[in-house]
Amino acid sequence: MRFALSLNPVLVKELRGRMRGARAYIILTITLVLMGLVGYGLYRIARYVVQSYGGQQSAMIGQAVFIGLVFFTLGIICFITPALTAGAISGEHERKTFDMLAATPLRPASVLFGKLVASLSYVTMLIVAAVPLVSLSYVFGGVATIDMLQALLLLFGFTLTFGVLGLFFSVLVRRTGLAAVLSYIVLAAFIFGTLFVYGVYGVIRQAQPPSWLLALNPFSAMASALVSVSSANAFSMSGLLQPFLWLLGGGGIDVSGVMSAYTPLWRYTVGIYAWLTVALYIASMILVRPVRRFRLGAPGWAAIGAFVVVSILAVPVVYGPLTPSNIIAWVRWNTAPKRNLVVNGTFTSPLEPAWAFSSETEVADEAGGSAERVADGKRHIVQFSREGVKHAETKLTQAISQTVPQDDWLQLRVVLRIKSHDVDVCGVLGSECPVMIKMFYTTGGWRHYWMQGFYALDNLMTMGGTMPDCTTCEIYQPHIKVPLNEWYTYESPNLIQDLALRGYESPQFIETLIVAAAGHSYEVEVAEVALISRPGRPPNLGTNSWGTPTPVPMMINSSERIVVPAIVLPTEAPVPAP
């Protein structure tokens, strides 16, 4: 038995017609020349902008050239793709040749496939020809191979959707001019209409609009995919193309295009565009028939019903709780054990050597605070206490020195009790909380600082006003008010994803963890400190609790008290009058 492989005759005929003559090559040459000029202009502008920056200038220029050329290519796709397919079927009707085409043994699906592939092959050739120009960004650095592949796949996907859109209107109205106009109207609604609605929503509500309003916008989707490229260094916050990405993504934290806790905007756009592509192509196969367009019969209606059912079932698999990544994360969550990165976090052993004690005071004539390990009924606790008039900070520091994978769950747990403190809330600058948990970590070679503060009393003093959060901290984290003289259990959200979703760098390597008490006079107690690292995620993605701790019954009569001389902070010498 022999199997003969034959090409689609419509495809062969259309490709020969499009590639004969000099027109196709002239358009290709003009497009590449324009891209070269745009790339050179971006290079010159980016070079001028980054002259005031120190270091990584080459990477900044590479990112500017890469992002600019990708958006320029996307603009070309939006401009020419609907026009190439809008006359695919309507042109046959206008030339009175469609009846001859329908009389051939070719099925409507074969005719549409040949027309579509022939039209899109020209746009594909433009994209492939632009790859060497876009690849020049590798010379400067700052762009990874995965960024290039992601951008190319999105460009090919947008090309297919816009091509099917023009093909659908070509079949529907059977007039090339009207089909092109309708295609561009729909495409303009996708691009400009969504931005208009997004802006009006923000003005009316006086709040950050939801990112799902931009799900149909191809430029917003591309911006959400490329923002990770622009955030590789300081160029992302003050560079050439960041305002453009900010506009498309909504600005602020939404510049990443995050629609939910785990899915960026471009993934929603790809899903919607894929559904539109299949739906419009099926509709085109129905409408292309010259007679009995809507008399499908049992097989046709069965195919449409199957498409609807598959579309409904695909939503939870692609975007809901049943995505492959969520299932894998849930399996890892249930099979891999959790790790407590803190040693002696329940203080069952002497504080040293796991915990290092230190105390800092503002003036030399006041003593620092103390940390005392005592038995409290059936468990051990650490008491922080201090009496004074000026600022002092007492802290226990532990070196963690652990790498945390970015797909892990990282959660902080603290059991504390505030018995007294005299500084209103957390002080004027928000940096004098009676209990503070500080974490120092590095990401990409840069050191970061995260803090969570706790207080029990407010409105005690005016002192020019107090702050509910730390104004001098790198990461915004509102302080938490706890009941006075009552045990309180705090469990943070997943710090890796929480910091990423708020626009901060997630921990990759945790250096140290500090338990501190600050203020003038205070008395606080800490019964447990845990930093839990666990692979995967729980099945309900919003959970962040493991329940209230149950201390192990054990009476300890001995105690350990650490008292060291206060560390006096240096003060500036007065400047003599001239």
PDB file of C-alpha atoms in Angstrom, residues 44-328:
ATOM      1  CA  ARG A  44      20.905  56.264  19.810  1.00  0.00           C
ATOM      2  CA  ILE A  45      18.112  57.419  22.130  1.00  0.00           C
ATOM      3  CA  ALA A  46      18.789  54.693  24.700  1.00  0.00           C
ATOM      4  CA  ARG A  47      22.494  55.458  24.622  1.00  0.00           C
ATOM      5  CA  TYR A  48      21.768  59.103  25.326  1.00  0.00           C
ATOM      6  CA  VAL A  49      19.337  58.262  28.160  1.00  0.00           C
ATOM      7  CA  VAL A  50      21.645  55.851  29.988  1.00  0.00           C
ATOM      8  CA  GLN A  51      24.701  58.115  29.956  1.00  0.00           C
ATOM      9  CA  SER A  52      23.819  59.224  33.479  1.00  0.00           C
ATOM     10  CA  TYR A  53      23.691  55.641  34.760  1.00  0.00           C
ATOM     11  CA  GLY A  54      26.680  53.784  36.120  1.00  0.00           C
ATOM     12  CA  GLY A  55      27.147  50.166  35.023  1.00  0.00           C
ATOM     13  CA  GLN A  56      24.871  47.876  33.009  1.00  0.00           C
ATOM     14  CA  GLN A  57      24.535  50.518  30.292  1.00  0.00           C
ATOM     15  CA  SER A  58      24.944  47.911  27.569  1.00  0.00           C
ATOM     16  CA  ALA A  59      22.119  45.784  29.022  1.00  0.00           C
ATOM     17  CA  MET A  60      19.831  48.815  29.181  1.00  0.00           C
ATOM     18  CA  ILE A  61      20.461  49.593  25.511  1.00  0.00           C
ATOM     19  CA  GLY A  62      19.849  45.964  24.540  1.00  0.00           C
ATOM     20  CA  GLN A  63      16.514  45.931  26.357  1.00  0.00           C
ATOM     21  CA  ALA A  64      15.406  49.183  24.709  1.00  0.00           C
ATOM     22  CA  VAL A  65      16.253  47.919  21.212  1.00  0.00           C
ATOM     23  CA  PHE A  66      14.610  44.549  21.827  1.00  0.00           C
ATOM     24  CA  ILE A  67      11.353  45.881  23.291  1.00  0.00           C
ATOM     25  CA  GLY A  68      11.050  48.644  20.704  1.00  0.00           C
ATOM     26  CA  LEU A  69      11.552  46.302  17.727  1.00  0.00           C
ATOM     27  CA  VAL A  70       9.087  43.772  19.141  1.00  0.00           C
ATOM     28  CA  PHE A  71       6.382  46.422  19.450  1.00  0.00           C
ATOM     29  CA  PHE A  72       7.196  47.774  16.004  1.00  0.00           C
ATOM     30  CA  THR A  73       6.819  44.272  14.548  1.00  0.00           C
ATOM     31  CA  LEU A  74       3.516  43.836  16.379  1.00  0.00           C
ATOM     32  CA  GLY A  75       2.304  47.108  14.876  1.00  0.00           C
ATOM     33  CA  ILE A  76       3.190  45.871  11.373  1.00  0.00           C
ATOM     34  CA  ILE A  77       1.280  42.640  12.022  1.00  0.00           C
ATOM     35  CA  CYS A  78      -1.810  44.541  13.140  1.00  0.00           C
ATOM     36  CA  PHE A  79      -1.578  46.805  10.100  1.00  0.00           C
ATOM     37  CA  ILE A  80      -1.127  44.310   7.251  1.00  0.00           C
ATOM     38  CA  THR A  81      -2.523  40.944   8.423  1.00  0.00           C
ATOM     39  CA  PRO A  82      -6.284  41.718   8.165  1.00  0.00           C
ATOM     40  CA  ALA A  83      -5.760  43.270   4.733  1.00  0.00           C
ATOM     41  CA  LEU A  84      -4.047  40.117   3.439  1.00  0.00           C
ATOM     42  CA  THR A  85      -6.898  37.806   4.440  1.00  0.00           C
ATOM     43  CA  ALA A  86      -9.874  40.152   3.973  1.00  0.00           C
ATOM     44  CA  GLY A  87      -9.913  39.445   0.236  1.00  0.00           C
ATOM     45  CA  ALA A  88      -9.261  35.704   0.406  1.00  0.00           C
ATOM     46  CA  ILE A  89     -12.838  34.576  -0.328  1.00  0.00           C
ATOM     47  CA  SER A  90     -14.497  37.887  -1.230  1.00  0.00           C
ATOM     48  CA  GLY A  91     -11.937  38.341  -4.006  1.00  0.00           C
ATOM     49  CA  GLU A  92     -13.075  35.054  -5.561  1.00  0.00           C
ATOM     50  CA  HIS A  93     -16.683  36.267  -5.474  1.00  0.00           C
ATOM     51  CA  GLU A  94     -15.758  39.622  -6.997  1.00  0.00           C
ATOM     52  CA  ARG A  95     -13.800  37.925  -9.796  1.00  0.00           C
ATOM     53  CA  LYS A  96     -16.693  35.490 -10.372  1.00  0.00           C
ATOM     54  CA  THR A  97     -14.367  32.525  -9.829  1.00  0.00           C
ATOM     55  CA  PHE A  98     -15.762  31.167  -6.579  1.00  0.00           C
ATOM     56  CA  ASP A  99     -18.346  28.967  -8.337  1.00  0.00           C
ATOM     57  CA  MET A 100     -15.558  27.257 -10.253  1.00  0.00           C
ATOM     58  CA  LEU A 101     -13.626  26.783  -7.002  1.00  0.00           C
ATOM     59  CA  ALA A 102     -16.703  25.348  -5.271  1.00  0.00           C
ATOM     60  CA  ALA A 103     -17.202  22.900  -8.149  1.00  0.00           C
ATOM     61  CA  THR A 104     -13.831  21.266  -7.483  1.00  0.00           C
ATOM     62  CA  PRO A 105     -13.569  18.210  -5.193  1.00  0.00           C
ATOM     63  CA  LEU A 106     -11.968  20.388  -2.515  1.00  0.00           C
ATOM     64  CA  ARG A 107     -13.843  20.663   0.762  1.00  0.00           C
ATOM     65  CA  PRO A 108     -14.619  24.099   2.202  1.00  0.00           C
ATOM     66  CA  ALA A 109     -12.112  23.446   4.991  1.00  0.00           C
ATOM     67  CA  SER A 110      -9.374  22.775   2.412  1.00  0.00           C
ATOM     68  CA  VAL A 111     -10.189  25.969   0.521  1.00  0.00           C
ATOM     69  CA  LEU A 112     -10.077  28.060   3.702  1.00  0.00           C
ATOM     70  CA  PHE A 113      -6.894  26.386   4.872  1.00  0.00           C
ATOM     71  CA  GLY A 114      -5.090  27.054   1.605  1.00  0.00           C
ATOM     72  CA  LYS A 115      -6.208  30.695   1.505  1.00  0.00           C
ATOM     73  CA  LEU A 116      -5.308  31.302   5.156  1.00  0.00           C
ATOM     74  CA  VAL A 117      -1.877  29.662   5.082  1.00  0.00           C
ATOM     75  CA  ALA A 118      -0.938  31.397   1.844  1.00  0.00           C
ATOM     76  CA  SER A 119      -1.889  34.790   3.253  1.00  0.00           C
ATOM     77  CA  LEU A 120      -0.201  34.268   6.606  1.00  0.00           C
ATOM     78  CA  SER A 121       2.942  32.814   5.068  1.00  0.00           C
ATOM     79  CA  TYR A 122       3.851  36.280   3.839  1.00  0.00           C
ATOM     80  CA  VAL A 123       3.472  37.788   7.326  1.00  0.00           C
ATOM     81  CA  THR A 124       5.421  34.862   8.751  1.00  0.00           C
ATOM     82  CA  MET A 125       8.193  35.607   6.297  1.00  0.00           C
ATOM     83  CA  LEU A 126       8.300  39.207   7.555  1.00  0.00           C
ATOM     84  CA  ILE A 127       8.570  38.030  11.179  1.00  0.00           C
ATOM     85  CA  VAL A 128      11.296  35.507  10.388  1.00  0.00           C
ATOM     86  CA  ALA A 129      13.213  38.092   8.374  1.00  0.00           C
ATOM     87  CA  ALA A 130      13.034  40.475  11.352  1.00  0.00           C
ATOM     88  CA  VAL A 131      14.575  37.954  13.760  1.00  0.00           C
ATOM     89  CA  PRO A 132      18.215  38.837  12.858  1.00  0.00           C
ATOM     90  CA  LEU A 133      17.532  42.518  13.479  1.00  0.00           C
ATOM     91  CA  VAL A 134      15.861  41.827  16.832  1.00  0.00           C
ATOM     92  CA  SER A 135      18.699  39.453  17.714  1.00  0.00           C
ATOM     93  CA  LEU A 136      21.128  42.385  17.626  1.00  0.00           C
ATOM     94  CA  SER A 137      20.002  43.056  21.199  1.00  0.00           C
ATOM     95  CA  TYR A 138      22.073  40.007  22.206  1.00  0.00           C
ATOM     96  CA  VAL A 139      25.182  42.023  21.364  1.00  0.00           C
ATOM     97  CA  PHE A 140      24.363  44.436  24.190  1.00  0.00           C
ATOM     98  CA  GLY A 141      22.990  41.868  26.639  1.00  0.00           C
ATOM     99  CA  GLY A 142      20.080  42.207  29.032  1.00  0.00           C
ATOM    100  CA  VAL A 143      17.809  39.893  26.983  1.00  0.00           C
ATOM    101  CA  ALA A 144      17.535  36.147  27.520  1.00  0.00           C
ATOM    102  CA  THR A 145      16.775  33.552  24.864  1.00  0.00           C
ATOM    103  CA  ILE A 146      13.493  32.668  26.556  1.00  0.00           C
ATOM    104  CA  ASP A 147      12.388  36.307  26.189  1.00  0.00           C
ATOM    105  CA  MET A 148      13.056  36.153  22.455  1.00  0.00           C
ATOM    106  CA  LEU A 149      11.154  32.875  22.053  1.00  0.00           C
ATOM    107  CA  GLN A 150       8.213  34.117  24.086  1.00  0.00           C
ATOM    108  CA  ALA A 151       7.946  37.294  22.012  1.00  0.00           C
ATOM    109  CA  LEU A 152       8.133  35.340  18.724  1.00  0.00           C
ATOM    110  CA  LEU A 153       5.443  32.869  19.809  1.00  0.00           C
ATOM    111  CA  LEU A 154       3.135  35.716  20.800  1.00  0.00           C
ATOM    112  CA  LEU A 155       3.735  37.423  17.448  1.00  0.00           C
ATOM    113  CA  PHE A 156       2.890  34.226  15.552  1.00  0.00           C
ATOM    114  CA  GLY A 157      -0.228  33.741  17.679  1.00  0.00           C
ATOM    115  CA  PHE A 158      -1.455  37.286  17.050  1.00  0.00           C
ATOM    116  CA  THR A 159      -0.801  36.835  13.333  1.00  0.00           C
ATOM    117  CA  LEU A 160      -2.980  33.730  13.226  1.00  0.00           C
ATOM    118  CA  THR A 161      -5.847  35.373  15.127  1.00  0.00           C
ATOM    119  CA  PHE A 162      -5.886  38.539  13.031  1.00  0.00           C
ATOM    120  CA  GLY A 163      -5.639  36.465   9.854  1.00  0.00           C
ATOM    121  CA  VAL A 164      -8.658  34.358  10.808  1.00  0.00           C
ATOM    122  CA  LEU A 165     -10.519  37.547  11.739  1.00  0.00           C
ATOM    123  CA  GLY A 166     -10.041  38.963   8.233  1.00  0.00           C
ATOM    124  CA  LEU A 167     -10.905  35.598   6.682  1.00  0.00           C
ATOM    125  CA  PHE A 168     -14.168  35.438   8.651  1.00  0.00           C
ATOM    126  CA  PHE A 169     -15.355  38.848   7.431  1.00  0.00           C
ATOM    127  CA  SER A 170     -14.264  37.960   3.902  1.00  0.00           C
ATOM    128  CA  VAL A 171     -16.553  34.930   4.010  1.00  0.00           C
ATOM    129  CA  LEU A 172     -19.355  36.774   5.813  1.00  0.00           C
ATOM    130  CA  VAL A 173     -19.795  39.916   3.686  1.00  0.00           C
ATOM    131  CA  ARG A 174     -18.189  38.688   0.388  1.00  0.00           C
ATOM    132  CA  ARG A 175     -16.860  42.183  -0.400  1.00  0.00           C
ATOM    133  CA  THR A 176     -13.181  42.903   0.082  1.00  0.00           C
ATOM    134  CA  GLY A 177     -13.436  46.581   1.020  1.00  0.00           C
ATOM    135  CA  LEU A 178     -16.188  46.055   3.591  1.00  0.00           C
ATOM    136  CA  ALA A 179     -14.425  42.984   5.016  1.00  0.00           C
ATOM    137  CA  ALA A 180     -11.221  44.985   5.491  1.00  0.00           C
ATOM    138  CA  VAL A 181     -13.090  47.863   7.145  1.00  0.00           C
ATOM    139  CA  LEU A 182     -14.903  45.536   9.563  1.00  0.00           C
ATOM    140  CA  SER A 183     -11.652  43.744  10.400  1.00  0.00           C
ATOM    141  CA  TYR A 184      -9.880  46.981  11.225  1.00  0.00           C
ATOM    142  CA  ILE A 185     -12.849  48.212  13.273  1.00  0.00           C
ATOM    143  CA  VAL A 186     -12.746  45.089  15.435  1.00  0.00           C
ATOM    144  CA  LEU A 187      -8.968  45.315  15.735  1.00  0.00           C
ATOM    145  CA  ALA A 188      -9.214  49.004  16.698  1.00  0.00           C
ATOM    146  CA  ALA A 189     -11.744  48.042  19.384  1.00  0.00           C
ATOM    147  CA  PHE A 190      -9.256  45.493  20.710  1.00  0.00           C
ATOM    148  CA  ILE A 191      -6.425  48.030  20.856  1.00  0.00           C
ATOM    149  CA  PHE A 192      -7.859  51.500  21.408  1.00  0.00           C
ATOM    150  CA  GLY A 193     -11.288  50.574  22.733  1.00  0.00           C
ATOM    151  CA  THR A 194      -9.880  48.565  25.629  1.00  0.00           C
ATOM    152  CA  LEU A 195      -7.456  51.357  26.550  1.00  0.00           C
ATOM    153  CA  PHE A 196     -10.318  53.881  26.440  1.00  0.00           C
ATOM    154  CA  VAL A 197     -12.532  51.752  28.679  1.00  0.00           C
ATOM    155  CA  TYR A 198      -9.579  51.133  30.984  1.00  0.00           C
ATOM    156  CA  GLY A 199      -8.905  54.860  31.336  1.00  0.00           C
ATOM    157  CA  VAL A 200     -12.575  55.821  31.780  1.00  0.00           C
ATOM    158  CA  TYR A 201     -13.013  53.142  34.426  1.00  0.00           C
ATOM    159  CA  GLY A 202     -10.044  54.512  36.368  1.00  0.00           C
ATOM    160  CA  VAL A 203     -11.334  58.093  36.170  1.00  0.00           C
ATOM    161  CA  ILE A 204     -14.865  57.178  37.242  1.00  0.00           C
ATOM    162  CA  ARG A 205     -13.839  54.850  40.071  1.00  0.00           C
ATOM    163  CA  GLN A 206     -10.765  56.889  41.080  1.00  0.00           C
ATOM    164  CA  ALA A 207      -8.909  53.628  41.531  1.00  0.00           C
ATOM    165  CA  GLN A 208      -6.626  51.235  39.680  1.00  0.00           C
ATOM    166  CA  PRO A 209      -8.765  49.563  36.974  1.00  0.00           C
ATOM    167  CA  PRO A 210      -8.770  45.751  36.810  1.00  0.00           C
ATOM    168  CA  SER A 211      -6.317  44.318  34.319  1.00  0.00           C
ATOM    169  CA  TRP A 212      -8.902  42.027  32.717  1.00  0.00           C
ATOM    170  CA  LEU A 213     -10.212  45.090  30.863  1.00  0.00           C
ATOM    171  CA  LEU A 214      -7.054  44.864  28.724  1.00  0.00           C
ATOM    172  CA  ALA A 215      -7.283  41.136  28.014  1.00  0.00           C
ATOM    173  CA  LEU A 216      -8.192  41.727  24.343  1.00  0.00           C
ATOM    174  CA  ASN A 217      -5.402  44.248  23.756  1.00  0.00           C
ATOM    175  CA  PRO A 218      -2.419  42.616  22.004  1.00  0.00           C
ATOM    176  CA  PHE A 219      -0.073  45.430  22.990  1.00  0.00           C
ATOM    177  CA  SER A 220      -1.007  45.123  26.662  1.00  0.00           C
ATOM    178  CA  ALA A 221      -0.476  41.376  26.478  1.00  0.00           C
ATOM    179  CA  MET A 222       2.935  41.883  24.896  1.00  0.00           C
ATOM    180  CA  ALA A 223       3.787  44.503  27.532  1.00  0.00           C
ATOM    181  CA  SER A 224       2.903  42.069  30.331  1.00  0.00           C
ATOM    182  CA  ALA A 225       5.222  39.495  28.742  1.00  0.00           C
ATOM    183  CA  LEU A 226       8.089  41.944  28.199  1.00  0.00           C
ATOM    184  CA  VAL A 227       7.949  43.720  31.550  1.00  0.00           C
ATOM    185  CA  SER A 228      10.086  40.959  33.076  1.00  0.00           C
ATOM    186  CA  VAL A 229      12.760  41.918  30.545  1.00  0.00           C
ATOM    187  CA  SER A 230      12.633  45.600  31.462  1.00  0.00           C
ATOM    188  CA  SER A 231      12.744  44.841  35.204  1.00  0.00           C
ATOM    189  CA  ALA A 232      16.157  43.192  34.975  1.00  0.00           C
ATOM    190  CA  ASN A 233      17.896  46.306  36.287  1.00  0.00           C
ATOM    191  CA  ALA A 234      17.385  49.950  37.210  1.00  0.00           C
ATOM    192  CA  PHE A 235      16.452  50.822  33.631  1.00  0.00           C
ATOM    193  CA  SER A 236      12.986  49.420  34.308  1.00  0.00           C
ATOM    194  CA  MET A 237      12.063  52.263  36.661  1.00  0.00           C
ATOM    195  CA  SER A 238      13.442  55.269  34.861  1.00  0.00           C
ATOM    196  CA  GLY A 239      14.370  54.184  31.373  1.00  0.00           C
ATOM    197  CA  LEU A 240      13.182  54.964  27.915  1.00  0.00           C
ATOM    198  CA  LEU A 241      10.370  52.458  27.345  1.00  0.00           C
ATOM    199  CA  GLN A 242       9.060  51.998  30.893  1.00  0.00           C
ATOM    200  CA  PRO A 243       6.392  54.747  30.539  1.00  0.00           C
ATOM    201  CA  PHE A 244       5.100  52.946  27.442  1.00  0.00           C
ATOM    202  CA  LEU A 245       4.880  49.632  29.299  1.00  0.00           C
ATOM    203  CA  TRP A 246       3.333  51.476  32.240  1.00  0.00           C
ATOM    204  CA  LEU A 247       0.586  52.883  30.022  1.00  0.00           C
ATOM    205  CA  LEU A 248      -0.246  49.539  28.460  1.00  0.00           C
ATOM    206  CA  GLY A 249      -0.136  47.610  31.705  1.00  0.00           C
ATOM    207  CA  GLY A 250      -1.917  50.156  33.849  1.00  0.00           C
ATOM    208  CA  GLY A 251       0.989  51.455  35.881  1.00  0.00           C
ATOM    209  CA  GLY A 252       2.147  50.781  39.407  1.00  0.00           C
ATOM    210  CA  ILE A 253       2.128  47.153  40.461  1.00  0.00           C
ATOM    211  CA  ASP A 254      -0.139  46.291  37.536  1.00  0.00           C
ATOM    212  CA  VAL A 255       2.732  46.942  35.111  1.00  0.00           C
ATOM    213  CA  SER A 256       3.280  43.182  35.169  1.00  0.00           C
ATOM    214  CA  GLY A 257      -0.236  42.690  33.873  1.00  0.00           C
ATOM    215  CA  VAL A 258      -1.186  40.434  36.769  1.00  0.00           C
ATOM    216  CA  MET A 259      -4.899  39.606  36.687  1.00  0.00           C
ATOM    217  CA  SER A 260      -4.945  37.132  39.537  1.00  0.00           C
ATOM    218  CA  ALA A 261      -2.554  35.782  42.111  1.00  0.00           C
ATOM    219  CA  TYR A 262      -0.871  33.410  39.692  1.00  0.00           C
ATOM    220  CA  THR A 263      -1.680  34.246  36.050  1.00  0.00           C
ATOM    221  CA  PRO A 264      -0.264  37.206  34.063  1.00  0.00           C
ATOM    222  CA  LEU A 265      -2.325  39.103  31.527  1.00  0.00           C
ATOM    223  CA  TRP A 266      -0.734  37.643  28.384  1.00  0.00           C
ATOM    224  CA  ARG A 267      -1.852  34.122  29.293  1.00  0.00           C
ATOM    225  CA  TYR A 268      -5.479  35.250  29.420  1.00  0.00           C
ATOM    226  CA  THR A 269      -5.044  37.028  26.102  1.00  0.00           C
ATOM    227  CA  VAL A 270      -3.603  33.894  24.497  1.00  0.00           C
ATOM    228  CA  GLY A 271      -6.524  31.805  25.771  1.00  0.00           C
ATOM    229  CA  ILE A 272      -9.158  34.259  24.538  1.00  0.00           C
ATOM    230  CA  TYR A 273      -7.456  34.673  21.166  1.00  0.00           C
ATOM    231  CA  ALA A 274      -7.131  30.900  20.752  1.00  0.00           C
ATOM    232  CA  TRP A 275     -10.852  30.464  21.417  1.00  0.00           C
ATOM    233  CA  LEU A 276     -11.734  33.287  18.999  1.00  0.00           C
ATOM    234  CA  THR A 277      -9.491  31.785  16.327  1.00  0.00           C
ATOM    235  CA  VAL A 278     -11.129  28.363  16.492  1.00  0.00           C
ATOM    236  CA  ALA A 279     -14.654  29.795  16.730  1.00  0.00           C
ATOM    237  CA  LEU A 280     -14.199  32.156  13.789  1.00  0.00           C
ATOM    238  CA  TYR A 281     -12.573  29.444  11.694  1.00  0.00           C
ATOM    239  CA  ILE A 282     -15.488  27.056  12.343  1.00  0.00           C
ATOM    240  CA  ALA A 283     -17.937  29.832  11.476  1.00  0.00           C
ATOM    241  CA  SER A 284     -15.983  30.529   8.286  1.00  0.00           C
ATOM    242  CA  MET A 285     -16.189  26.860   7.250  1.00  0.00           C
ATOM    243  CA  ILE A 286     -19.976  27.020   7.694  1.00  0.00           C
ATOM    244  CA  LEU A 287     -20.412  30.323   5.842  1.00  0.00           C
ATOM    245  CA  VAL A 288     -18.090  29.539   2.933  1.00  0.00           C
ATOM    246  CA  ARG A 289     -20.531  27.039   1.459  1.00  0.00           C
ATOM    247  CA  PRO A 290     -22.433  28.570  -1.461  1.00  0.00           C
ATOM    248  CA  VAL A 291     -25.821  27.050  -0.505  1.00  0.00           C
ATOM    249  CA  ARG A 292     -27.447  25.740   2.665  1.00  0.00           C
ATOM    250  CA  ARG A 293     -24.998  27.576   4.817  1.00  0.00           C
ATOM    251  CA  PHE A 294     -26.702  26.784   8.132  1.00  0.00           C
ATOM    252  CA  ARG A 295     -28.021  23.297   7.346  1.00  0.00           C
ATOM    253  CA  LEU A 296     -25.254  21.446   9.094  1.00  0.00           C
ATOM    254  CA  GLY A 297     -26.750  18.082   9.774  1.00  0.00           C
ATOM    255  CA  ALA A 298     -26.021  15.866  12.738  1.00  0.00           C
ATOM    256  CA  PRO A 299     -22.188  15.768  12.303  1.00  0.00           C
ATOM    257  CA  GLY A 300     -21.935  19.527  12.063  1.00  0.00           C
ATOM    258  CA  TRP A 301     -24.034  20.229  15.125  1.00  0.00           C
ATOM    259  CA  ALA A 302     -22.179  17.510  17.016  1.00  0.00           C
ATOM    260  CA  ALA A 303     -18.876  19.206  16.183  1.00  0.00           C
ATOM    261  CA  ILE A 304     -20.193  22.572  17.384  1.00  0.00           C
ATOM    262  CA  GLY A 305     -21.522  21.001  20.575  1.00  0.00           C
ATOM    263  CA  ALA A 306     -18.180  19.319  21.190  1.00  0.00           C
ATOM    264  CA  PHE A 307     -16.403  22.651  20.708  1.00  0.00           C
ATOM    265  CA  VAL A 308     -18.676  24.345  23.268  1.00  0.00           C
ATOM    266  CA  VAL A 309     -18.250  21.557  25.809  1.00  0.00           C
ATOM    267  CA  VAL A 310     -14.476  21.497  25.369  1.00  0.00           C
ATOM    268  CA  SER A 311     -14.349  25.291  25.751  1.00  0.00           C
ATOM    269  CA  ILE A 312     -16.250  25.124  29.041  1.00  0.00           C
ATOM    270  CA  LEU A 313     -14.155  22.264  30.388  1.00  0.00           C
ATOM    271  CA  ALA A 314     -10.913  23.943  29.327  1.00  0.00           C
ATOM    272  CA  VAL A 315     -11.448  27.019  31.522  1.00  0.00           C
ATOM    273  CA  PRO A 316     -10.668  25.357  34.896  1.00  0.00           C
ATOM    274  CA  VAL A 317      -7.868  23.349  33.279  1.00  0.00           C
ATOM    275  CA  VAL A 318      -6.168  26.368  31.715  1.00  0.00           C
ATOM    276  CA  TYR A 319      -6.933  29.137  34.222  1.00  0.00           C
ATOM    277  CA  GLY A 320      -8.701  27.576  37.187  1.00  0.00           C
ATOM    278  CA  PRO A 321      -7.615  25.325  40.051  1.00  0.00           C
ATOM    279  CA  LEU A 322      -7.036  22.339  37.745  1.00  0.00           C
ATOM    280  CA  THR A 323      -4.161  23.775  35.733  1.00  0.00           C
ATOM    281  CA  PRO A 324      -1.205  21.406  35.301  1.00  0.00           C
ATOM    282  CA  SER A 325       1.048  23.719  37.302  1.00  0.00           C
ATOM    283  CA  ASN A 326      -1.455  23.843  40.176  1.00  0.00           C
ATOM    284  CA  ILE A 327      -1.873  20.073  40.167  1.00  0.00           C
ATOM    285  CA  ILE A 328       1.901  19.575  40.217  1.00  0.00           C
TER     286      ILE A 328
END
